[in-house]
Short mmCIF file of N, CA and C in Angstrom, two decimals:
data_model
loop_
_atom_site.label_atom_id
_atom_site.label_comp_id
_atom_site.label_asym_id
_atom_site.label_seq_id
_atom_site.Cartn_x
_atom_site.Cartn_y
_atom_site.Cartn_z
N UNK Y 15 0.84 -1.18 0.00
CA UNK Y 15 0.00 0.00 0.00
C UNK Y 15 0.89 1.24 0.00
N UNK Y 16 0.59 2.18 -0.87
CA UNK Y 16 1.39 3.39 -0.96
C UNK Y 16 0.71 4.52 -0.21
N UNK Y 17 1.54 5.28 0.51
CA UNK Y 17 1.03 6.49 1.16
C UNK Y 17 0.99 7.58 0.11
N UNK Y 18 0.02 8.45 0.21
CA UNK Y 18 -0.02 9.55 -0.73
C UNK Y 18 0.91 10.64 -0.25
N UNK Y 19 1.60 11.29 -1.19
CA UNK Y 19 2.48 12.37 -0.75
C UNK Y 19 1.63 13.50 -0.19
N UNK Y 20 2.19 14.24 0.69
CA UNK Y 20 1.43 15.33 1.27
C UNK Y 20 2.20 16.01 2.36
N UNK Y 21 1.44 16.47 3.33
CA UNK Y 21 2.05 17.20 4.42
C UNK Y 21 1.38 16.78 5.73
N UNK Y 22 2.16 16.78 6.79
CA UNK Y 22 1.60 16.59 8.12
C UNK Y 22 2.05 17.77 8.98
N UNK Y 23 1.30 18.01 10.01
CA UNK Y 23 1.50 19.21 10.83
C UNK Y 23 2.15 18.85 12.16
N UNK Y 24 3.10 19.70 12.58
CA UNK Y 24 3.64 19.62 13.94
C UNK Y 24 2.61 20.30 14.84
N UNK Y 25 2.25 19.66 15.94
CA UNK Y 25 1.09 20.14 16.71
C UNK Y 25 1.42 20.95 17.94
N UNK Y 26 2.69 21.01 18.35
CA UNK Y 26 2.99 21.78 19.56
C UNK Y 26 4.42 22.28 19.59
N UNK Y 27 4.70 23.16 20.52
CA UNK Y 27 6.04 23.66 20.74
C UNK Y 27 6.43 24.78 19.79
N UNK Y 28 7.73 25.00 19.65
CA UNK Y 28 8.25 26.12 18.86
C UNK Y 28 7.93 26.00 17.38
N UNK Y 29 7.69 24.80 16.88
CA UNK Y 29 7.37 24.58 15.47
C UNK Y 29 5.89 24.36 15.23
N UNK Y 30 5.08 24.67 16.21
CA UNK Y 30 3.63 24.44 16.11
C UNK Y 30 3.08 24.95 14.78
N UNK Y 31 2.27 24.13 14.15
CA UNK Y 31 1.62 24.39 12.86
C UNK Y 31 2.56 24.37 11.66
N UNK Y 32 3.85 24.08 11.87
CA UNK Y 32 4.75 23.87 10.73
C UNK Y 32 4.35 22.59 10.03
N UNK Y 33 4.60 22.55 8.74
CA UNK Y 33 4.24 21.37 7.95
C UNK Y 33 5.48 20.60 7.54
N UNK Y 34 5.37 19.28 7.60
CA UNK Y 34 6.43 18.39 7.11
C UNK Y 34 5.99 17.83 5.77
N UNK Y 35 6.87 17.89 4.80
CA UNK Y 35 6.60 17.28 3.51
C UNK Y 35 6.71 15.77 3.66
N UNK Y 36 5.74 15.04 3.14
CA UNK Y 36 5.72 13.58 3.25
C UNK Y 36 5.86 13.00 1.84
N UNK Y 37 6.95 12.29 1.57
CA UNK Y 37 7.13 11.71 0.23
C UNK Y 37 6.21 10.50 0.03
N UNK Y 38 6.00 10.16 -1.22
CA UNK Y 38 5.20 8.98 -1.57
C UNK Y 38 6.13 7.77 -1.53
N UNK Y 39 6.02 7.00 -0.46
CA UNK Y 39 6.87 5.82 -0.30
C UNK Y 39 6.02 4.66 0.21
N UNK Y 40 6.27 3.44 -0.28
CA UNK Y 40 5.50 2.29 0.19
C UNK Y 40 5.66 2.08 1.69
N UNK Y 41 4.55 1.86 2.38
CA UNK Y 41 4.58 1.53 3.80
C UNK Y 41 4.78 2.70 4.74
N UNK Y 42 4.98 3.90 4.21
CA UNK Y 42 5.17 5.06 5.09
C UNK Y 42 3.83 5.39 5.75
N UNK Y 43 3.82 5.42 7.08
CA UNK Y 43 2.60 5.57 7.86
C UNK Y 43 2.86 6.56 8.99
N UNK Y 44 2.72 7.87 8.72
CA UNK Y 44 2.99 8.84 9.79
C UNK Y 44 2.04 8.65 10.98
N UNK Y 45 2.58 8.84 12.18
CA UNK Y 45 1.77 8.75 13.39
C UNK Y 45 0.70 9.85 13.34
N UNK Y 46 -0.58 9.49 13.51
CA UNK Y 46 -1.65 10.48 13.42
C UNK Y 46 -1.51 11.60 14.46
N UNK Y 47 -2.02 12.78 14.10
CA UNK Y 47 -1.94 13.94 14.99
C UNK Y 47 -2.52 13.65 16.37
N UNK Y 48 -3.66 13.01 16.40
CA UNK Y 48 -4.33 12.73 17.68
C UNK Y 48 -3.45 11.87 18.59
N UNK Y 49 -2.76 10.90 18.01
CA UNK Y 49 -1.88 10.02 18.78
C UNK Y 49 -0.66 10.81 19.25
N UNK Y 50 -0.08 11.63 18.36
CA UNK Y 50 1.07 12.44 18.77
C UNK Y 50 0.69 13.41 19.89
N UNK Y 51 -0.48 14.00 19.79
CA UNK Y 51 -0.90 14.92 20.84
C UNK Y 51 -1.01 14.21 22.19
N UNK Y 52 -1.60 13.03 22.20
CA UNK Y 52 -1.72 12.25 23.43
C UNK Y 52 -0.33 11.89 23.97
N UNK Y 53 0.52 11.37 23.10
CA UNK Y 53 1.86 10.97 23.51
C UNK Y 53 2.62 12.13 24.14
N UNK Y 54 2.61 13.29 23.50
CA UNK Y 54 3.41 14.40 24.01
C UNK Y 54 2.77 15.04 25.24
N UNK Y 55 1.49 14.85 25.45
CA UNK Y 55 0.90 15.23 26.75
C UNK Y 55 1.46 14.32 27.84
N UNK Y 56 1.58 13.03 27.55
CA UNK Y 56 2.16 12.09 28.52
C UNK Y 56 3.62 12.44 28.81
N UNK Y 57 4.35 12.88 27.78
CA UNK Y 57 5.79 13.15 27.93
C UNK Y 57 6.10 14.56 28.41
N UNK Y 58 5.11 15.41 28.54
CA UNK Y 58 5.34 16.83 28.87
C UNK Y 58 6.30 17.03 30.05
N UNK Y 59 6.19 16.27 31.14
CA UNK Y 59 7.10 16.52 32.27
C UNK Y 59 8.56 16.13 32.02
N UNK Y 60 8.84 15.35 30.97
CA UNK Y 60 10.20 14.82 30.79
C UNK Y 60 10.85 15.19 29.47
N UNK Y 61 10.16 15.91 28.60
CA UNK Y 61 10.67 16.16 27.25
C UNK Y 61 11.79 17.20 27.21
N UNK Y 62 11.75 18.19 28.08
CA UNK Y 62 12.75 19.27 28.04
C UNK Y 62 14.16 18.71 28.24
N UNK Y 63 15.04 18.99 27.30
CA UNK Y 63 16.43 18.56 27.39
C UNK Y 63 16.68 17.10 27.05
N UNK Y 64 15.64 16.36 26.67
CA UNK Y 64 15.79 14.92 26.41
C UNK Y 64 16.71 14.65 25.22
N UNK Y 65 17.41 13.51 25.29
CA UNK Y 65 18.17 12.97 24.18
C UNK Y 65 17.36 11.79 23.68
N UNK Y 66 16.87 11.89 22.43
CA UNK Y 66 15.91 10.90 21.93
C UNK Y 66 16.46 10.17 20.71
N UNK Y 67 15.96 8.95 20.54
CA UNK Y 67 16.27 8.12 19.39
C UNK Y 67 14.96 7.81 18.68
N UNK Y 68 14.84 8.24 17.42
CA UNK Y 68 13.66 7.96 16.60
C UNK Y 68 14.07 6.83 15.65
N UNK Y 69 13.83 5.60 16.09
CA UNK Y 69 14.23 4.41 15.35
C UNK Y 69 13.15 4.10 14.32
N UNK Y 70 13.53 3.77 13.09
CA UNK Y 70 12.56 3.59 12.00
C UNK Y 70 11.80 4.91 11.83
N UNK Y 71 12.53 6.00 11.63
CA UNK Y 71 11.98 7.35 11.72
C UNK Y 71 10.91 7.68 10.70
N UNK Y 72 10.98 7.15 9.50
CA UNK Y 72 9.98 7.49 8.49
C UNK Y 72 9.98 8.98 8.20
N UNK Y 73 8.86 9.64 8.46
CA UNK Y 73 8.75 11.09 8.24
C UNK Y 73 9.52 11.89 9.28
N UNK Y 74 9.83 11.26 10.42
CA UNK Y 74 10.49 11.96 11.51
C UNK Y 74 9.55 12.80 12.35
N UNK Y 75 8.24 12.62 12.15
CA UNK Y 75 7.26 13.45 12.87
C UNK Y 75 7.41 13.35 14.38
N UNK Y 76 7.69 12.14 14.90
CA UNK Y 76 7.82 11.99 16.36
C UNK Y 76 9.05 12.73 16.87
N UNK Y 77 10.18 12.54 16.21
CA UNK Y 77 11.41 13.21 16.65
C UNK Y 77 11.37 14.71 16.47
N UNK Y 78 10.79 15.19 15.37
CA UNK Y 78 10.69 16.64 15.15
C UNK Y 78 9.72 17.25 16.16
N UNK Y 79 8.64 16.54 16.47
CA UNK Y 79 7.72 17.01 17.51
C UNK Y 79 8.45 17.12 18.84
N UNK Y 80 9.33 16.15 19.14
CA UNK Y 80 10.11 16.19 20.38
C UNK Y 80 11.04 17.40 20.40
N UNK Y 81 11.74 17.66 19.29
CA UNK Y 81 12.62 18.83 19.21
C UNK Y 81 11.81 20.12 19.37
N UNK Y 82 10.65 20.17 18.75
CA UNK Y 82 9.78 21.35 18.85
C UNK Y 82 9.37 21.63 20.28
N UNK Y 83 9.26 20.56 21.08
CA UNK Y 83 8.79 20.69 22.46
C UNK Y 83 9.92 20.73 23.48
N UNK Y 84 11.17 20.84 23.03
CA UNK Y 84 12.26 21.06 23.97
C UNK Y 84 13.30 19.98 24.12
N UNK Y 85 13.17 18.87 23.38
CA UNK Y 85 14.24 17.86 23.41
C UNK Y 85 15.50 18.52 22.87
N UNK Y 86 16.65 18.19 23.43
CA UNK Y 86 17.88 18.85 22.98
C UNK Y 86 18.53 18.15 21.80
N UNK Y 87 18.26 16.85 21.65
CA UNK Y 87 18.93 16.10 20.58
C UNK Y 87 18.05 14.93 20.19
N UNK Y 88 17.96 14.68 18.89
CA UNK Y 88 17.24 13.51 18.38
C UNK Y 88 18.07 12.90 17.25
N UNK Y 89 18.31 11.59 17.37
CA UNK Y 89 18.93 10.84 16.28
C UNK Y 89 17.80 10.12 15.55
N UNK Y 90 17.69 10.39 14.25
CA UNK Y 90 16.69 9.77 13.39
C UNK Y 90 17.38 8.66 12.61
N UNK Y 91 16.92 7.42 12.75
CA UNK Y 91 17.49 6.30 12.00
C UNK Y 91 16.44 5.84 10.99
N UNK Y 92 16.80 5.91 9.72
CA UNK Y 92 15.87 5.56 8.64
C UNK Y 92 16.63 4.84 7.55
N UNK Y 93 16.11 3.71 7.09
CA UNK Y 93 16.82 2.91 6.08
C UNK Y 93 16.47 3.30 4.65
N UNK Y 94 15.34 3.94 4.40
CA UNK Y 94 14.95 4.31 3.05
C UNK Y 94 15.63 5.63 2.66
N UNK Y 95 16.44 5.63 1.60
CA UNK Y 95 17.14 6.87 1.22
C UNK Y 95 16.20 8.03 0.92
N UNK Y 96 15.05 7.77 0.29
CA UNK Y 96 14.09 8.84 -0.01
C UNK Y 96 13.50 9.45 1.24
N UNK Y 97 13.15 8.61 2.20
CA UNK Y 97 12.60 9.11 3.47
C UNK Y 97 13.67 9.88 4.24
N UNK Y 98 14.91 9.36 4.24
CA UNK Y 98 15.99 10.05 4.96
C UNK Y 98 16.26 11.42 4.33
N UNK Y 99 16.25 11.48 2.99
CA UNK Y 99 16.48 12.76 2.32
C UNK Y 99 15.36 13.74 2.61
N UNK Y 100 14.11 13.28 2.59
CA UNK Y 100 12.97 14.15 2.91
C UNK Y 100 13.08 14.65 4.36
N UNK Y 101 13.51 13.79 5.25
CA UNK Y 101 13.68 14.18 6.65
C UNK Y 101 14.76 15.25 6.80
N UNK Y 102 15.90 15.05 6.12
CA UNK Y 102 16.96 16.08 6.14
C UNK Y 102 16.44 17.40 5.58
N UNK Y 103 15.69 17.33 4.49
CA UNK Y 103 15.15 18.55 3.87
C UNK Y 103 14.17 19.26 4.81
N UNK Y 104 13.32 18.50 5.50
CA UNK Y 104 12.39 19.12 6.45
C UNK Y 104 13.12 19.79 7.60
N UNK Y 105 14.15 19.12 8.14
CA UNK Y 105 14.93 19.70 9.24
C UNK Y 105 15.61 20.99 8.78
N UNK Y 106 16.18 20.98 7.58
CA UNK Y 106 16.86 22.17 7.06
C UNK Y 106 15.87 23.31 6.80
N UNK Y 107 14.74 22.99 6.17
CA UNK Y 107 13.74 24.01 5.84
C UNK Y 107 13.19 24.67 7.10
N UNK Y 108 12.99 23.86 8.15
CA UNK Y 108 12.44 24.39 9.41
C UNK Y 108 13.52 24.97 10.32
N UNK Y 109 14.79 24.85 9.89
CA UNK Y 109 15.93 25.35 10.67
C UNK Y 109 15.95 24.75 12.08
N UNK Y 110 15.76 23.42 12.11
CA UNK Y 110 15.72 22.69 13.38
C UNK Y 110 17.14 22.27 13.76
N UNK Y 111 17.57 22.68 14.95
CA UNK Y 111 18.87 22.26 15.47
C UNK Y 111 18.68 21.01 16.33
N UNK Y 112 19.74 20.22 16.44
CA UNK Y 112 19.71 19.06 17.34
C UNK Y 112 19.27 17.78 16.69
N UNK Y 113 18.98 17.80 15.39
CA UNK Y 113 18.56 16.58 14.71
C UNK Y 113 19.68 15.99 13.89
N UNK Y 114 19.89 14.69 14.01
CA UNK Y 114 20.92 13.96 13.26
C UNK Y 114 20.23 12.82 12.52
N UNK Y 115 20.34 12.80 11.20
CA UNK Y 115 19.73 11.75 10.39
C UNK Y 115 20.79 10.73 10.02
N UNK Y 116 20.51 9.47 10.35
CA UNK Y 116 21.42 8.36 10.03
C UNK Y 116 20.71 7.44 9.05
N UNK Y 117 21.29 7.27 7.85
CA UNK Y 117 20.75 6.36 6.86
C UNK Y 117 21.27 4.96 7.19
N UNK Y 118 20.40 4.15 7.78
CA UNK Y 118 20.82 2.81 8.20
C UNK Y 118 19.59 1.96 8.52
N UNK Y 119 19.75 0.66 8.39
CA UNK Y 119 18.76 -0.27 8.88
C UNK Y 119 18.77 -0.22 10.41
N UNK Y 120 17.61 -0.22 11.03
CA UNK Y 120 17.53 -0.07 12.49
C UNK Y 120 18.28 -1.18 13.23
N UNK Y 121 18.10 -2.44 12.81
CA UNK Y 121 18.79 -3.54 13.49
C UNK Y 121 20.31 -3.43 13.33
N UNK Y 122 20.76 -3.06 12.13
CA UNK Y 122 22.20 -2.88 11.90
C UNK Y 122 22.72 -1.72 12.75
N UNK Y 123 21.95 -0.67 12.87
CA UNK Y 123 22.38 0.48 13.68
C UNK Y 123 22.56 0.08 15.14
N UNK Y 124 21.65 -0.77 15.64
CA UNK Y 124 21.74 -1.20 17.05
C UNK Y 124 22.94 -2.11 17.31
N UNK Y 125 23.57 -2.62 16.24
CA UNK Y 125 24.78 -3.43 16.41
C UNK Y 125 26.03 -2.56 16.50
N UNK Y 126 25.88 -1.25 16.27
CA UNK Y 126 27.00 -0.31 16.34
C UNK Y 126 27.30 0.02 17.80
N UNK Y 127 28.45 0.66 18.08
CA UNK Y 127 28.72 1.09 19.45
C UNK Y 127 27.62 2.05 19.93
N UNK Y 128 27.07 1.80 21.12
CA UNK Y 128 25.90 2.56 21.57
C UNK Y 128 26.24 3.88 22.26
N UNK Y 129 25.23 4.71 22.30
CA UNK Y 129 25.21 5.86 23.22
C UNK Y 129 23.81 5.85 23.81
N UNK Y 130 23.67 5.89 25.13
CA UNK Y 130 22.35 5.72 25.74
C UNK Y 130 21.44 6.95 25.53
N UNK Y 131 20.17 6.66 25.35
CA UNK Y 131 19.14 7.68 25.16
C UNK Y 131 18.12 7.59 26.29
N UNK Y 132 17.53 8.72 26.63
CA UNK Y 132 16.51 8.77 27.68
C UNK Y 132 15.09 8.68 27.15
N UNK Y 133 14.94 8.75 25.82
CA UNK Y 133 13.63 8.66 25.18
C UNK Y 133 13.81 7.96 23.84
N UNK Y 134 12.99 6.95 23.57
CA UNK Y 134 13.07 6.20 22.32
C UNK Y 134 11.68 6.11 21.71
N UNK Y 135 11.61 6.35 20.40
CA UNK Y 135 10.39 6.15 19.63
C UNK Y 135 10.59 4.89 18.80
N UNK Y 136 9.78 3.86 19.08
CA UNK Y 136 9.88 2.56 18.42
C UNK Y 136 8.60 2.33 17.62
N UNK Y 137 8.65 2.68 16.34
CA UNK Y 137 7.48 2.60 15.47
C UNK Y 137 7.90 2.03 14.13
N UNK Y 138 8.26 0.72 14.11
CA UNK Y 138 8.72 0.12 12.86
C UNK Y 138 7.57 -0.09 11.88
N UNK Y 139 7.89 -0.33 10.60
CA UNK Y 139 6.84 -0.67 9.65
C UNK Y 139 6.06 -1.89 10.17
N UNK Y 140 4.74 -1.78 10.20
CA UNK Y 140 3.93 -2.84 10.79
C UNK Y 140 4.16 -4.19 10.11
N UNK Y 141 4.31 -4.21 8.79
CA UNK Y 141 4.45 -5.48 8.06
C UNK Y 141 5.77 -6.19 8.37
N UNK Y 142 6.76 -5.46 8.89
CA UNK Y 142 8.08 -6.05 9.14
C UNK Y 142 8.15 -6.86 10.44
N UNK Y 143 7.25 -6.60 11.40
CA UNK Y 143 7.25 -7.36 12.65
C UNK Y 143 8.53 -7.25 13.45
N UNK Y 144 9.11 -6.06 13.54
CA UNK Y 144 10.42 -5.88 14.16
C UNK Y 144 10.39 -5.46 15.63
N UNK Y 145 9.25 -5.36 16.26
CA UNK Y 145 9.19 -4.84 17.63
C UNK Y 145 10.10 -5.61 18.58
N UNK Y 146 9.97 -6.92 18.62
CA UNK Y 146 10.74 -7.72 19.58
C UNK Y 146 12.24 -7.68 19.30
N UNK Y 147 12.71 -7.90 18.05
CA UNK Y 147 14.16 -7.82 17.85
C UNK Y 147 14.73 -6.43 18.10
N UNK Y 148 13.99 -5.38 17.74
CA UNK Y 148 14.49 -4.03 18.01
C UNK Y 148 14.52 -3.75 19.51
N UNK Y 149 13.48 -4.17 20.22
CA UNK Y 149 13.44 -3.96 21.67
C UNK Y 149 14.59 -4.71 22.34
N UNK Y 150 14.84 -5.92 21.90
CA UNK Y 150 15.96 -6.71 22.46
C UNK Y 150 17.29 -6.00 22.18
N UNK Y 151 17.46 -5.50 20.95
CA UNK Y 151 18.69 -4.79 20.61
C UNK Y 151 18.88 -3.52 21.43
N UNK Y 152 17.79 -2.79 21.66
CA UNK Y 152 17.87 -1.60 22.51
C UNK Y 152 18.28 -1.97 23.94
N UNK Y 153 17.63 -2.99 24.47
CA UNK Y 153 17.83 -3.38 25.87
C UNK Y 153 19.21 -3.97 26.12
N UNK Y 154 19.65 -4.86 25.25
CA UNK Y 154 20.92 -5.55 25.50
C UNK Y 154 22.13 -4.82 24.92
N UNK Y 155 21.88 -3.85 24.02
CA UNK Y 155 22.98 -3.21 23.32
C UNK Y 155 23.53 -1.95 23.98
N UNK Y 156 22.98 -1.54 25.12
CA UNK Y 156 23.49 -0.35 25.79
C UNK Y 156 22.91 0.96 25.28
N UNK Y 157 21.77 0.91 24.59
CA UNK Y 157 21.16 2.10 23.99
C UNK Y 157 20.22 2.84 24.95
N UNK Y 158 19.91 2.25 26.09
CA UNK Y 158 18.92 2.83 26.99
C UNK Y 158 19.55 3.29 28.29
N UNK Y 159 19.19 4.50 28.71
CA UNK Y 159 19.58 5.00 30.03
C UNK Y 159 18.78 4.21 31.08
N UNK Y 160 19.16 4.29 32.36
CA UNK Y 160 18.49 3.48 33.38
C UNK Y 160 16.97 3.66 33.46
N UNK Y 161 16.44 4.84 33.22
CA UNK Y 161 14.99 5.06 33.34
C UNK Y 161 14.41 5.62 32.04
N UNK Y 162 14.84 5.06 30.92
CA UNK Y 162 14.39 5.52 29.60
C UNK Y 162 12.88 5.37 29.44
N UNK Y 163 12.28 6.35 28.75
CA UNK Y 163 10.89 6.26 28.32
C UNK Y 163 10.91 5.72 26.90
N UNK Y 164 10.07 4.70 26.62
CA UNK Y 164 10.03 4.09 25.29
C UNK Y 164 8.59 4.12 24.79
N UNK Y 165 8.41 4.77 23.64
CA UNK Y 165 7.11 4.81 22.98
C UNK Y 165 7.07 3.69 21.95
N UNK Y 166 6.00 2.88 21.97
CA UNK Y 166 5.85 1.76 21.04
C UNK Y 166 4.51 1.91 20.33
N UNK Y 167 4.57 1.92 18.99
CA UNK Y 167 3.35 1.98 18.18
C UNK Y 167 3.24 0.68 17.41
N UNK Y 168 2.05 0.08 17.45
CA UNK Y 168 1.83 -1.22 16.81
C UNK Y 168 0.38 -1.30 16.33
N UNK Y 169 0.03 -2.36 15.58
CA UNK Y 169 -1.37 -2.53 15.20
C UNK Y 169 -2.27 -2.63 16.44
N UNK Y 170 -3.49 -2.21 16.29
CA UNK Y 170 -4.45 -2.10 17.39
C UNK Y 170 -4.50 -3.33 18.30
N UNK Y 171 -4.49 -4.52 17.70
CA UNK Y 171 -4.68 -5.74 18.48
C UNK Y 171 -3.39 -6.48 18.79
N UNK Y 172 -2.25 -5.80 18.60
CA UNK Y 172 -0.97 -6.45 18.85
C UNK Y 172 -0.26 -5.79 20.03
N UNK Y 173 0.05 -6.60 21.03
CA UNK Y 173 0.90 -6.13 22.12
C UNK Y 173 2.22 -6.87 21.98
N UNK Y 174 3.24 -6.20 21.43
CA UNK Y 174 4.50 -6.90 21.14
C UNK Y 174 5.16 -7.46 22.39
N UNK Y 175 5.95 -8.52 22.20
CA UNK Y 175 6.75 -9.08 23.29
C UNK Y 175 7.94 -8.15 23.51
N UNK Y 176 7.99 -7.54 24.68
CA UNK Y 176 9.02 -6.57 25.01
C UNK Y 176 9.78 -7.04 26.24
N UNK Y 177 10.96 -6.47 26.51
CA UNK Y 177 11.71 -6.88 27.70
C UNK Y 177 10.86 -6.74 28.97
N UNK Y 178 11.01 -7.68 29.90
CA UNK Y 178 10.16 -7.67 31.10
C UNK Y 178 10.37 -6.46 32.01
N UNK Y 179 11.50 -5.77 31.88
CA UNK Y 179 11.73 -4.60 32.73
C UNK Y 179 11.22 -3.31 32.08
N UNK Y 180 10.51 -3.40 30.95
CA UNK Y 180 9.83 -2.25 30.36
C UNK Y 180 8.42 -2.26 30.93
N UNK Y 181 8.14 -1.34 31.81
CA UNK Y 181 6.85 -1.29 32.49
C UNK Y 181 5.89 -0.36 31.75
N UNK Y 182 4.70 -0.87 31.46
CA UNK Y 182 3.69 -0.06 30.78
C UNK Y 182 3.29 1.10 31.67
N UNK Y 183 3.38 2.30 31.13
CA UNK Y 183 3.00 3.52 31.86
C UNK Y 183 1.60 3.97 31.43
N UNK Y 184 1.38 4.10 30.12
CA UNK Y 184 0.08 4.52 29.58
C UNK Y 184 -0.08 3.86 28.21
N UNK Y 185 -1.32 3.64 27.82
CA UNK Y 185 -1.58 3.14 26.47
C UNK Y 185 -2.92 3.63 25.99
N UNK Y 186 -3.09 3.59 24.69
CA UNK Y 186 -4.36 3.98 24.08
C UNK Y 186 -4.48 3.33 22.71
N UNK Y 187 -5.66 3.49 22.13
CA UNK Y 187 -5.91 2.99 20.78
C UNK Y 187 -6.62 4.08 20.00
N UNK Y 188 -6.22 4.22 18.74
CA UNK Y 188 -6.85 5.19 17.85
C UNK Y 188 -6.90 4.56 16.47
N UNK Y 189 -8.09 4.37 15.95
CA UNK Y 189 -8.22 3.71 14.66
C UNK Y 189 -7.61 2.33 14.71
N UNK Y 190 -6.67 2.07 13.83
CA UNK Y 190 -6.03 0.76 13.75
C UNK Y 190 -4.70 0.70 14.50
N UNK Y 191 -4.44 1.68 15.39
CA UNK Y 191 -3.15 1.81 16.05
C UNK Y 191 -3.26 1.66 17.57
N UNK Y 192 -2.33 0.90 18.14
CA UNK Y 192 -2.14 0.86 19.59
C UNK Y 192 -0.89 1.68 19.87
N UNK Y 193 -1.00 2.65 20.77
CA UNK Y 193 0.16 3.45 21.15
C UNK Y 193 0.35 3.30 22.65
N UNK Y 194 1.61 3.05 23.04
CA UNK Y 194 1.90 2.75 24.44
C UNK Y 194 3.22 3.38 24.84
N UNK Y 195 3.26 3.86 26.07
CA UNK Y 195 4.47 4.44 26.62
C UNK Y 195 4.94 3.55 27.76
N UNK Y 196 6.20 3.13 27.68
CA UNK Y 196 6.81 2.26 28.68
C UNK Y 196 7.91 3.02 29.39
N UNK Y 197 8.23 2.56 30.59
CA UNK Y 197 9.35 3.11 31.36
C UNK Y 197 10.28 1.95 31.68
N UNK Y 198 11.53 2.11 31.32
CA UNK Y 198 12.52 1.07 31.62
C UNK Y 198 12.88 1.15 33.10
N UNK Y 199 12.92 0.01 33.75
CA UNK Y 199 13.34 -0.05 35.14
C UNK Y 199 14.51 -1.04 35.25
N UNK Y 200 15.19 -0.99 36.36
CA UNK Y 200 16.29 -1.94 36.56
C UNK Y 200 15.78 -3.23 37.21
N UNK Y 201 14.53 -3.23 37.60
CA UNK Y 201 13.98 -4.41 38.31
C UNK Y 201 13.14 -5.25 37.36
N UNK Y 202 13.27 -6.55 37.51
CA UNK Y 202 12.40 -7.45 36.76
C UNK Y 202 11.12 -7.65 37.56
N UNK Y 203 9.98 -7.79 36.87
CA UNK Y 203 8.73 -7.99 37.60
C UNK Y 203 8.71 -9.33 38.33
N UNK Y 204 7.97 -9.37 39.44
CA UNK Y 204 7.80 -10.64 40.16
C UNK Y 204 6.84 -11.52 39.37
N UNK Y 205 7.12 -12.83 39.33
CA UNK Y 205 6.22 -13.69 38.58
C UNK Y 205 5.14 -14.26 39.47
#
């Protein structure tokens, strides 16, 4: 299924109402405005100064929204050259500082030497089924700070298998999407 080219809107912060150009690419599925608004309401107390990783960035809407709301740094990892180029162009056009675009496969990127992040957006292409391997790579590869917040977007009826020390903080459903915010802890749950 092809997404139609167009524009999506940043909904809050310094870039409020700015538009991101969205290229026509197979499987590109920007996070809906309503879901982003809910997510960033949940993150409001912790977003200022955050170092974030937007894994499988696509349009980069989540990471750019984070920068707009006060995150100090966002690394965008995207494997599609067209999506990565569109993301670079949007960052340049909006004069957004603190964004770094890495053209790489997400799993391959997680095999690189890590730098820990305090906020991660995990929204892989739904058809790829990458939630569990990406979550494992984040958890075991040194990519997460001790109390990282992890946003996971998946199909409405799918709750991916995630590391047991990722504690569900909030979740919701909108249309065909389940959106959930987890908090990494150092403790494993009691069985």
